[in-house]
XYZ file of C-alpha atoms in Angstrom:
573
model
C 17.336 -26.265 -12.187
C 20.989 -25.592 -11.361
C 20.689 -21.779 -13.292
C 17.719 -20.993 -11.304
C 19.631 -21.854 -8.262
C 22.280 -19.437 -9.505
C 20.003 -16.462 -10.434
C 18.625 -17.116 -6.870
C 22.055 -16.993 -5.206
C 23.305 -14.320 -7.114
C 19.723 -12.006 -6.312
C 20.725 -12.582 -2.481
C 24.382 -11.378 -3.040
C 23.418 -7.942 -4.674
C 21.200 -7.582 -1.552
C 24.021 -8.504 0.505
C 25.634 -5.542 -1.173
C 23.119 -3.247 0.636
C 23.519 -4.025 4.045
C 25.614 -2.340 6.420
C 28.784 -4.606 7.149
C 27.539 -5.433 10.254
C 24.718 -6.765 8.817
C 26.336 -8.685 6.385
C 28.375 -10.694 9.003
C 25.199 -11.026 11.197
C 23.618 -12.399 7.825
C 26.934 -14.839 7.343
C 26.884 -15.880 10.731
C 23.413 -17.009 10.983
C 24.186 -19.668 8.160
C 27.025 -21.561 10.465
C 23.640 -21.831 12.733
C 21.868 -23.511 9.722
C 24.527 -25.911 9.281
C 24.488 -26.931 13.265
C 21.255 -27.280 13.045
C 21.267 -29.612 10.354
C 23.711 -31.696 11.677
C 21.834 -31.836 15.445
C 18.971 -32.953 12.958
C 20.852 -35.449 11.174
C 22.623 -37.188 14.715
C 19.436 -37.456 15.997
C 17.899 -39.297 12.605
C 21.493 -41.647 13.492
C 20.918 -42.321 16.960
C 17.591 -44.254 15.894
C 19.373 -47.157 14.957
C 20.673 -47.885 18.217
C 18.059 -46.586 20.486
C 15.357 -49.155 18.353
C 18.291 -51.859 18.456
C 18.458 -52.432 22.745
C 14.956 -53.559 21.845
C 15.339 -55.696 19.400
C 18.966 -57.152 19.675
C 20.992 -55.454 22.581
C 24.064 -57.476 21.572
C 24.134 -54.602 18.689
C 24.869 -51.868 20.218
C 29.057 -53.193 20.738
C 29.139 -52.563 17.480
C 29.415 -48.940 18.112
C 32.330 -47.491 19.905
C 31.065 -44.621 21.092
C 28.804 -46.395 23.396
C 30.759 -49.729 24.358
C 33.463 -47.198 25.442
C 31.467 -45.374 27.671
C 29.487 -47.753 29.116
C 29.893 -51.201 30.328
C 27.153 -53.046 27.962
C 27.897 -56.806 28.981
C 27.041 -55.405 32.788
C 23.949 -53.797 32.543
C 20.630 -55.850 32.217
C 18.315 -54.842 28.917
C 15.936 -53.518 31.074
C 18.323 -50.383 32.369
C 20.083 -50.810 29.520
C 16.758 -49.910 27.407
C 16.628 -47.190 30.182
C 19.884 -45.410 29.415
C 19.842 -45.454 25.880
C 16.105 -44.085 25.848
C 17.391 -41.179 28.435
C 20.161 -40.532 25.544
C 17.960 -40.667 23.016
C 16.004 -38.383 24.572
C 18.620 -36.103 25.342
C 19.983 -35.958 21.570
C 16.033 -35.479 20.574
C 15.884 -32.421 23.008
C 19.420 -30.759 21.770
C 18.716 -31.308 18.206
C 15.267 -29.744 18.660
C 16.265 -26.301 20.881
C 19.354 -25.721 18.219
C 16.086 -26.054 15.144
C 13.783 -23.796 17.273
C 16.390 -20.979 17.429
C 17.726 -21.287 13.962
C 14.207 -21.289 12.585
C 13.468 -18.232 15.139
C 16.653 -16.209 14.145
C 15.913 -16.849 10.552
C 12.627 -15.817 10.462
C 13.518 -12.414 12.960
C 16.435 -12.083 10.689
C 14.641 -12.164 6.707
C 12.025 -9.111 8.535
C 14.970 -7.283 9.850
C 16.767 -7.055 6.589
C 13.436 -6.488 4.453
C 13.295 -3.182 7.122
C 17.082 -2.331 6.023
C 16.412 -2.265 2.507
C 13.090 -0.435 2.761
C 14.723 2.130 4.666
C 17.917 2.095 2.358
C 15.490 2.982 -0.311
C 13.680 5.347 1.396
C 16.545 7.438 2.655
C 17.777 7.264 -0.953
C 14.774 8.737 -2.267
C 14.930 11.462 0.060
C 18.519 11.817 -1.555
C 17.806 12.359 -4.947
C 18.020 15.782 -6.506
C 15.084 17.772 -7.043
C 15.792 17.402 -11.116
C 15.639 14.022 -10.765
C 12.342 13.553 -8.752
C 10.646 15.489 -10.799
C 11.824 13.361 -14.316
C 10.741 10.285 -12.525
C 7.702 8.605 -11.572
C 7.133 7.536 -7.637
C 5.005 4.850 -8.650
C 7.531 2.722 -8.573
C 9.345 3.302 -5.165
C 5.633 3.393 -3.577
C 5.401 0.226 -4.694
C 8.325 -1.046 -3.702
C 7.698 0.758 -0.279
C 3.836 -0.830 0.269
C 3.582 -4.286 -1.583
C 7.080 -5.385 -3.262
C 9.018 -4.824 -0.236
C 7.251 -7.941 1.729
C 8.873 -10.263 -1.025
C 12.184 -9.676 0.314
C 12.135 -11.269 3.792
C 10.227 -14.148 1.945
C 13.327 -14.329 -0.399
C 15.120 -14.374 2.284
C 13.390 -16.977 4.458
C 13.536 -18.904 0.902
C 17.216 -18.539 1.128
C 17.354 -19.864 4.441
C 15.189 -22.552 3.859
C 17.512 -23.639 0.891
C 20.763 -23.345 2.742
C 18.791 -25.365 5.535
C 17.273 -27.878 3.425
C 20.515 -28.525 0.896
C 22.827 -29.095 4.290
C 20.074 -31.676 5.834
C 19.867 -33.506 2.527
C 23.326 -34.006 1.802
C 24.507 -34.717 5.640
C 21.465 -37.214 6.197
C 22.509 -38.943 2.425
C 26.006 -39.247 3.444
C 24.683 -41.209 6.848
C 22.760 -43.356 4.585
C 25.514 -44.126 2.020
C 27.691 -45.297 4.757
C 24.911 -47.084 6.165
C 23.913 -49.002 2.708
C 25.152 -47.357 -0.454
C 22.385 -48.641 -2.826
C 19.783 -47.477 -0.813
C 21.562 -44.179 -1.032
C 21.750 -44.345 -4.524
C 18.166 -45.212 -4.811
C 16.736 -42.138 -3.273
C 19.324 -39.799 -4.454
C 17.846 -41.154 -7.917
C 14.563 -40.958 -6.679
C 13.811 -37.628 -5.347
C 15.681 -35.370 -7.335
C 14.944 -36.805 -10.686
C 10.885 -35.667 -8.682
C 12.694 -32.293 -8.117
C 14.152 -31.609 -11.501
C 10.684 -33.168 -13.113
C 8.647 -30.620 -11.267
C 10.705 -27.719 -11.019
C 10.991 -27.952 -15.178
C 6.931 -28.086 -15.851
C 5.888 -25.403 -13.365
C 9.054 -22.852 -14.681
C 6.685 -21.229 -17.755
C 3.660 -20.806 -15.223
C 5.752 -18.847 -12.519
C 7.789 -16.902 -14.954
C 4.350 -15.795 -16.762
C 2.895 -15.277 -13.022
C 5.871 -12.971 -11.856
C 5.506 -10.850 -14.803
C 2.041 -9.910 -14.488
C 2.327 -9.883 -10.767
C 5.162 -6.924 -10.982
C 3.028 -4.897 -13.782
C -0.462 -5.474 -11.590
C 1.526 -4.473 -8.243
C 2.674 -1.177 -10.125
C -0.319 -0.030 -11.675
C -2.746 -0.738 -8.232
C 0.114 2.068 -6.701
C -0.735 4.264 -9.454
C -4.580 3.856 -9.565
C -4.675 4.853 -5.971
C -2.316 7.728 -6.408
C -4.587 9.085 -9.943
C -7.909 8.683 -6.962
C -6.322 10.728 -4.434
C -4.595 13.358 -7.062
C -8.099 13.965 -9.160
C -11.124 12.835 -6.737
C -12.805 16.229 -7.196
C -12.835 15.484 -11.012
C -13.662 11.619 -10.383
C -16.991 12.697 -8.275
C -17.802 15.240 -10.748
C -17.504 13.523 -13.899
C -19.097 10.141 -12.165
C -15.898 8.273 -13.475
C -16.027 5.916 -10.375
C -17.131 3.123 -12.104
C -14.298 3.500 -14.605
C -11.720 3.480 -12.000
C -13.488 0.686 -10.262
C -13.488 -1.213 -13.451
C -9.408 -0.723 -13.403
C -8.501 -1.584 -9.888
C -10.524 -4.527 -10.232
C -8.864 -5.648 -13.417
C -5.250 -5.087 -11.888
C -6.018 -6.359 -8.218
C -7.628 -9.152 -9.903
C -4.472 -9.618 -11.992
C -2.364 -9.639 -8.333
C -5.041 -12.047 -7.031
C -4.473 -14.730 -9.453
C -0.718 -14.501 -10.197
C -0.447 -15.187 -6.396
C -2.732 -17.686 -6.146
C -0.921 -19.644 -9.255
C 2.333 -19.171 -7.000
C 0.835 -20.548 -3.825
C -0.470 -23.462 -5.976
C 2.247 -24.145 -8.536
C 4.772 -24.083 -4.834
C 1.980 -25.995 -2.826
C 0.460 -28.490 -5.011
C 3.597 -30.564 -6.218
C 4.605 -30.872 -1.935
C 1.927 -32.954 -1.330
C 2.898 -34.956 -4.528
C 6.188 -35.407 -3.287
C 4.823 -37.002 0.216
C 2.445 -39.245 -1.960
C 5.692 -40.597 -3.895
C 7.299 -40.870 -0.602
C 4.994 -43.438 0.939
C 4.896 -45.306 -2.507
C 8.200 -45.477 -2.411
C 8.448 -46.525 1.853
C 5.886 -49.583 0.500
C 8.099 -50.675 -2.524
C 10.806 -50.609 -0.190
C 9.510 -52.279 2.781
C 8.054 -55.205 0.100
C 11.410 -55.489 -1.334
C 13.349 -56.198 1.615
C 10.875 -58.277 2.936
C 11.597 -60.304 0.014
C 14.965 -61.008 0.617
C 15.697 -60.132 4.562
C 13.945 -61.244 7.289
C 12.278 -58.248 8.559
C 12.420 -58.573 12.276
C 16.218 -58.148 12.071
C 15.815 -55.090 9.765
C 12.965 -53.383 11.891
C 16.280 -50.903 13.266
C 17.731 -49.429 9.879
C 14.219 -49.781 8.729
C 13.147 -47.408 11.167
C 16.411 -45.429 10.196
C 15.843 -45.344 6.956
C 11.645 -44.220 7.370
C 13.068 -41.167 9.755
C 15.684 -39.931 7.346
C 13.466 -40.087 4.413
C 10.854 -38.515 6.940
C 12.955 -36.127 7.272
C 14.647 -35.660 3.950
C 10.619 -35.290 2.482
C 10.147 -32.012 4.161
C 13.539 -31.039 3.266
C 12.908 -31.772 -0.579
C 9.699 -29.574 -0.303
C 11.277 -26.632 1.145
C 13.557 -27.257 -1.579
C 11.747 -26.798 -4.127
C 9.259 -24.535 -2.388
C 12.559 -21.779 -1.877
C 13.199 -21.990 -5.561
C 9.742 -21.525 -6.924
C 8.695 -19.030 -4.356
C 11.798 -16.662 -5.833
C 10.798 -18.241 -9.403
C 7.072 -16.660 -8.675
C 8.310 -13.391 -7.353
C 11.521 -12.875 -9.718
C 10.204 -9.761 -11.615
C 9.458 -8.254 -8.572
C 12.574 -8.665 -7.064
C 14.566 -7.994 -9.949
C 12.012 -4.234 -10.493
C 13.587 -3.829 -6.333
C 17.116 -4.467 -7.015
C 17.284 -1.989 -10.443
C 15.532 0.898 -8.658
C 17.919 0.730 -5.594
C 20.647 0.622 -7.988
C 19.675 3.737 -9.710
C 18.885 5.460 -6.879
C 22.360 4.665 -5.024
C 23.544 6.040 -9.176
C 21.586 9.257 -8.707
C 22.054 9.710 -4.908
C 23.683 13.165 -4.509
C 27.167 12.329 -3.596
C 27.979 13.624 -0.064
C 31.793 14.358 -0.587
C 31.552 18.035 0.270
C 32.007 19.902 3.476
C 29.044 22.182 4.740
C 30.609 25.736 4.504
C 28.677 28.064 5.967
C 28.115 31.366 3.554
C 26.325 34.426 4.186
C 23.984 37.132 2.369
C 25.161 40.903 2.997
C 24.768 42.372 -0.202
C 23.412 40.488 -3.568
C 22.529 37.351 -5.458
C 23.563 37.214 -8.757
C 23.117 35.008 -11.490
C 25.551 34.705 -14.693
C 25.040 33.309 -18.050
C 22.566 31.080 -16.962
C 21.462 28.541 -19.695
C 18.568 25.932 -19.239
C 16.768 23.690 -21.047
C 14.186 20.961 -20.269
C 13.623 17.821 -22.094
C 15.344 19.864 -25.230
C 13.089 23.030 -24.863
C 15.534 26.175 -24.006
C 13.924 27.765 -21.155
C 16.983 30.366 -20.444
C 19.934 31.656 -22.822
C 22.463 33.776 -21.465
C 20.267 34.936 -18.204
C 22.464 37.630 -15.903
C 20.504 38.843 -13.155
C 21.121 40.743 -9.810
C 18.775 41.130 -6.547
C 19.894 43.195 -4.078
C 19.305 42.088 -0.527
C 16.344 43.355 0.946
C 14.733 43.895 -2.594
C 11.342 43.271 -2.785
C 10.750 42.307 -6.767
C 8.275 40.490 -9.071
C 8.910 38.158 -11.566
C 6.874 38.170 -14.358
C 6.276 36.242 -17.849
C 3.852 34.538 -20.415
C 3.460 30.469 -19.122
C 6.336 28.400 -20.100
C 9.120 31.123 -19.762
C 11.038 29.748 -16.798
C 9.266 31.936 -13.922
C 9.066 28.784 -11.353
C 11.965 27.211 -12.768
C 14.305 30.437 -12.370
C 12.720 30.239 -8.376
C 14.306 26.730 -8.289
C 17.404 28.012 -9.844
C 17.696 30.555 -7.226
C 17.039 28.059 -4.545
C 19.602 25.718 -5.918
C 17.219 22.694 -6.478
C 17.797 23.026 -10.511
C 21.052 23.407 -11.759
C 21.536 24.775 -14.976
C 23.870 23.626 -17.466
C 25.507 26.190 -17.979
C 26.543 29.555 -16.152
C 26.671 30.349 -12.277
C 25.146 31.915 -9.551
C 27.285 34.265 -6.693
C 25.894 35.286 -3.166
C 27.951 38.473 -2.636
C 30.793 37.245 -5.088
C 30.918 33.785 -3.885
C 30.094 30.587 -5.984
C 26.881 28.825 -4.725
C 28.210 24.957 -5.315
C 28.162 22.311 -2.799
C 30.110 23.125 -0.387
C 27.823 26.028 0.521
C 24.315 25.033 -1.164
C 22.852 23.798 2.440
C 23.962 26.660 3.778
C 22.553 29.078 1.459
C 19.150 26.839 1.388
C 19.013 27.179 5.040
C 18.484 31.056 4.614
C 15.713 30.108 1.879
C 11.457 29.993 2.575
C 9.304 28.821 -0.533
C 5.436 28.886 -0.846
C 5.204 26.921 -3.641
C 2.420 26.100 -6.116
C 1.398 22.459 -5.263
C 1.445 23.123 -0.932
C 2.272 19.934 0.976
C 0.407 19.618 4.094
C 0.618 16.587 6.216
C -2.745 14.463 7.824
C -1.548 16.164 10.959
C -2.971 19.692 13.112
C -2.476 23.275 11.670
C 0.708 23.751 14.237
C 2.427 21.074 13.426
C 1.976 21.470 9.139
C 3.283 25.117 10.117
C 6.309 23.914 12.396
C 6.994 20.908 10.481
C 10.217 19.928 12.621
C 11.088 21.690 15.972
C 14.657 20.357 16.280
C 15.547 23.060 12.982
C 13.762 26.348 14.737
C 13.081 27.627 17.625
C 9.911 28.643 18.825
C 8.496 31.750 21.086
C 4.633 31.922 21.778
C 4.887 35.920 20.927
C 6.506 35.293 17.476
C 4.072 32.781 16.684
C 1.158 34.897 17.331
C 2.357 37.185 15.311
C 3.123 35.072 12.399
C -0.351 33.759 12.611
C -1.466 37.358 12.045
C 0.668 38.155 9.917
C -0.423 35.301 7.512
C -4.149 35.813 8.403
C -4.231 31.938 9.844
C -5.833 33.434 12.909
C -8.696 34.365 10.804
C -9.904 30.739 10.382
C -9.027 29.930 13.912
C -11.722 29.261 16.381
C -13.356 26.425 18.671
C -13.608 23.876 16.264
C -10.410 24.759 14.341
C -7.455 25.034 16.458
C -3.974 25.478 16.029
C -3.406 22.549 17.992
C -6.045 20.160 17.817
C -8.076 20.728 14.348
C -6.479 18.148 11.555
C -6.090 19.485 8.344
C -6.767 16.415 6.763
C -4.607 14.453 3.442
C -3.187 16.961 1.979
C -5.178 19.665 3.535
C -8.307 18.143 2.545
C -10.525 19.538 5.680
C -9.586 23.194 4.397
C -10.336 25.257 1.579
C -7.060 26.207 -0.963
C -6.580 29.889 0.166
C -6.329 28.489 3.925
C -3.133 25.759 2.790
C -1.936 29.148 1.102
C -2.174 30.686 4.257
C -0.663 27.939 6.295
C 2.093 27.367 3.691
C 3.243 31.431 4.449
C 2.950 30.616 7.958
C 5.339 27.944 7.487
C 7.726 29.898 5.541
C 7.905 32.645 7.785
C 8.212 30.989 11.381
C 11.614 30.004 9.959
C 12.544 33.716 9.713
C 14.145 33.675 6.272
C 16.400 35.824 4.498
C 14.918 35.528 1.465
C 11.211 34.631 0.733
C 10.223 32.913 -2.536
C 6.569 33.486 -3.349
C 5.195 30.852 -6.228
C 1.764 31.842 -7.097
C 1.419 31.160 -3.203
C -1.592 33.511 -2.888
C -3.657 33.006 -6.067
C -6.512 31.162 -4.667
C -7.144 33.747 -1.739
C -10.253 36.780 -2.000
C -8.223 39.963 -3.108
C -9.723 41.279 0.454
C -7.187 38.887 2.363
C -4.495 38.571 -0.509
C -4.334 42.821 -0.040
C -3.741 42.420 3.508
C -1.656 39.771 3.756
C 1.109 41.268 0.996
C 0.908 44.463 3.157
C 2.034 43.097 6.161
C 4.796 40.910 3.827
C 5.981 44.400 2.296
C 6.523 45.843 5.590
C 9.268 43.024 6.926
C 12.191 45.167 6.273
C 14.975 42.325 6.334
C 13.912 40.177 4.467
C 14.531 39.416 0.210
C 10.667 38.897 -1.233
C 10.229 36.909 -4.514
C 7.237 36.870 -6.329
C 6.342 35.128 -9.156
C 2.676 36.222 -10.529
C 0.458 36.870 -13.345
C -1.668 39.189 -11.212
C -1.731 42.342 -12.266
C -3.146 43.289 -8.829
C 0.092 41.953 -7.200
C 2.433 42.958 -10.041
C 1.205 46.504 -8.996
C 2.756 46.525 -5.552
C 5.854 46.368 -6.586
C 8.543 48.741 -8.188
C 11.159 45.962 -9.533
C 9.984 43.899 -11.814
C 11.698 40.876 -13.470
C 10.221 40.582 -17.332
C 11.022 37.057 -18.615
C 9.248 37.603 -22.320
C 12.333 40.054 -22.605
C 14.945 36.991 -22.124
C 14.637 35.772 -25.199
């Protein structure tokens, strides 16, 4: 029990680790607000015994000092007496139960706050990664994380809380009854956590097995849905629904059960532990009555029902916070390796943002690359003049993207340089030199969001005149799908550009690029699934911007003829 307890703590200390330092004292400070609370709790369980005692034996209550100092017992009749000490009572009842209702609030408001931190810790990480590395790793994971694992950490949390809050009542309300009868103390101390340890060792193979297949199910559902929306064209067409069906089912059926054996392996044993309770409240009660007359026990008998009343619930949560983490472990654990790695492969902000700019050439030295062992460049030197206007050409697999994402800076190779007018592109000037960069790639991103905004994108990085946008629109033949039903400011492309056919995301996507008024202009295959009719047109308006670097990267011949430089990577051998 006691390693589980650790694994537990030490989970909530490596998300500790994550928050902001202001969070992590707000997340400190909320636990001195468990322990008042549990005290409150534990006073008021106390002040039973004398507020049941002015009933029963008013004499009593000199015993304590507390009260014989304040008030003049011998004075007061029982009736007023039985007045004042139910107005106390009351009053200690009331205290005890507004400092539980906040800490219970905060805690809950506090477990969904910090689930948000981490989610956007991850996110913004993410976003932080270099291209290289996005591209080597799968997003299944992180989209998991993002839509279904995430919601496990404010219950971790809350489990946390309610273990903090549970441990505190248990011990402070076993320390009043060991001062108030030490063998009774013993007793239940014996009692319920020889239930705990009992319980908590039979259901630790079922939630183990549970979390494992609940992290693997969680994972693949991500990627099921992302295979759908990727290759739904080819799922129609091939009438491969039922076989994707027939795996979602199998995986969400997987998720189904592991958490319903959670909810039942944490739920199940509770109400075993109240059953135990009253059999224990009845051997008790028998017991005593055996060798104590009862009427002059009724007061710590009452004490004694209310703190175990009390310490039942406390048990459950208990054991409820540790197999709730127990059940959800693998998922956790899959949360707290991928932040790690992503804060590992985060691109280190150390550098300062030097601005750097393009008179005269961009030229690339020795450049060697290589992907997963394959050399894709040895020895590459290469100049472009500004305001060339050149094609890059190649048989598939020679490097003809990847040298585009070379010259962009979002692949670095490992060996050899590249010099904008003499200087060294590193990272002190990369954002700067990006800034002066427009891609259309091959795969087009295009939001679930109206053809002006996918064009725009963000408004605070550009700025906008109606004229110039007019004229990009023509320029990019957009305006040729414009009309009533498909405005530039009302018509939704769809996800992913779904709504529209793949020459008008082309389209769109050299919109895009151009609005930002680049210096240079990548081209990626960007026009391949346009009619030659509009492809023609639209490279003869590009061919006339006179300050601008153009890139192309194409097989077709028809495009390849346009052009007077042209790059031949079969020759880079």
């Amino acid at each position: 029990m006691f390693d589980r307890i650790k694994n537990f703590l030490d989970c909530i200390k490596k998300y500790k680790e994550n928050l902001s330092q202001s969070d992590q004292k707000r997340f400190d400070k909320y636990l001195y607000f468990i322990f008042l609370s549990t005290l409150a709790q534990t006073i008021s369980v106390t002040s039973i015994i004398p507020f049941i005692g002015v009933f029963f034996n008013p004499d009593e209550l000199n015993k304590y000092n507390f009260l014989s100092s304040k008030l003049d017992i011998n004075s007061i009749d029982d009736t007023n007496l039985q007045l004042i000490i139910s107005i106390f009572f009351f009053i200690i009842i009331l205290i005890s139960y507004l400092i539980n209702y906040q800490t219970v609030k905060k805690g809950i408001e506090l477990s969904y706050l910090f689930e948000n931190k981490i989610k956007f810790k991850i996110f913004d990480l993410k976003l932080q990664q270099s291209y290289e590395n996005q591209i080597n790793n799968s997003s299944t994971k992180i989209m998991s994380i993002l839509t279904q694992k995430s919601q496990l950490i404010s219950s971790m949390i809350n489990s946390y809380f309610n273990l903090l809050n549970s441990f505190f009542l248990i011990l402070l309300l076993l320390i009043a009854i060991c001062f108030y009868d030490f063998r009774i103390f013993f007793i239940i101390l014996i009692f319920k956590f020889s239930i705990l340890f009992v319980i908590l060792k039979k259901n630790k193979k079922i939630l183990k097995k549970s979390s494992s297949k609940l992290n693997m199910s969680q994972d693949k559902i991500v990627k099921i849905y992302n295979d759908i929306i990727g290759h739904f064209n080819e799922i129609k067409l091939y009438s491969l629904e039922k076989k994707f069906i027939q795996i979602f089912t199998k995986s969400n059926n997987f998720v189904t059960d592991s958490l319903s054996i959670n909810k039942k392996t944490v739920e199940i044993p509770r109400i075993k532990i109240e059953y135990y309770l009253v059999l224990f409240l009845i051997i008790m009660v028998y017991f005593i009555n055996k060798f104590i007359e009862l009427n002059n026990f009724i007061p710590s008998l009452v004490f004694i029902a209310f703190a175990i009343q009390k310490i039942t619930p406390a048990f459950n949560k208990l054991y409820s916070s540790i197999s709730n983490f127990d059940g959800a472990k693998k998922s956790i654990e899959d949360i707290t390796i991928n932040l790690n790695y992503l804060k590992h492969k985060k691109i280190k902000k150390t550098y300062q943002n030097e601005n750097i700019k393009f008179n005269s050439k961009i030229e690339l030295r020795n450049i060697n690359y290589a992907y997963k062992n394959r050399k894709i460049f040895k020895n590459l030197n290469l100049t472009i003049k500004k305001n060339d206007k050149i094609v890059i050409i190649g048989k598939t697999g020679r490097g003809k993207s990847t040298l585009g994402k070379i010259i962009t800076g979002m692949l670095v190779p490992l060996t050899g340089r590249m010099y904008i007018d003499k200087i060294l592109i590193n990272l002190n000037n990369l954002k700067s030199w990006q800034s002066k960069i427009s891609i259309i790639p091959q795969n087009i991103f295009l939001q679930d969001d109206t053809i002006y905004k996918n064009i725009i994108l963000d408004k605070k990085h550009i700025k906008i005149n109606d004229i110039f946008l007019k004229k990009i629109i023509k320029i990019s033949k957009v305006d040729e799908f414009l009309d009533k039903n498909h405005k530039l400011d009302n018509f939704k492309v769809g996800e992913n550009g779904l709504k529209i056919s793949g020459g008008q995301k082309q389209r769109i996507a050299l919109a895009r690029a151009l609005i930002r008024k680049p210096e240079v202009l990548i081209i990626d295959e960007g026009t391949n699934q346009l009619d030659k009719f509009t492809q023609n047109k639209i490279y003869s308006n590009i061919l006339k911007i006179k300050n601008i670097t153009l890139i192309v990267i194409s097989h077709d011949k028809s495009i390849i003829k346009k052009f007077k430089k042209i790059i031949n990577l079969n020759e880079n051998k």
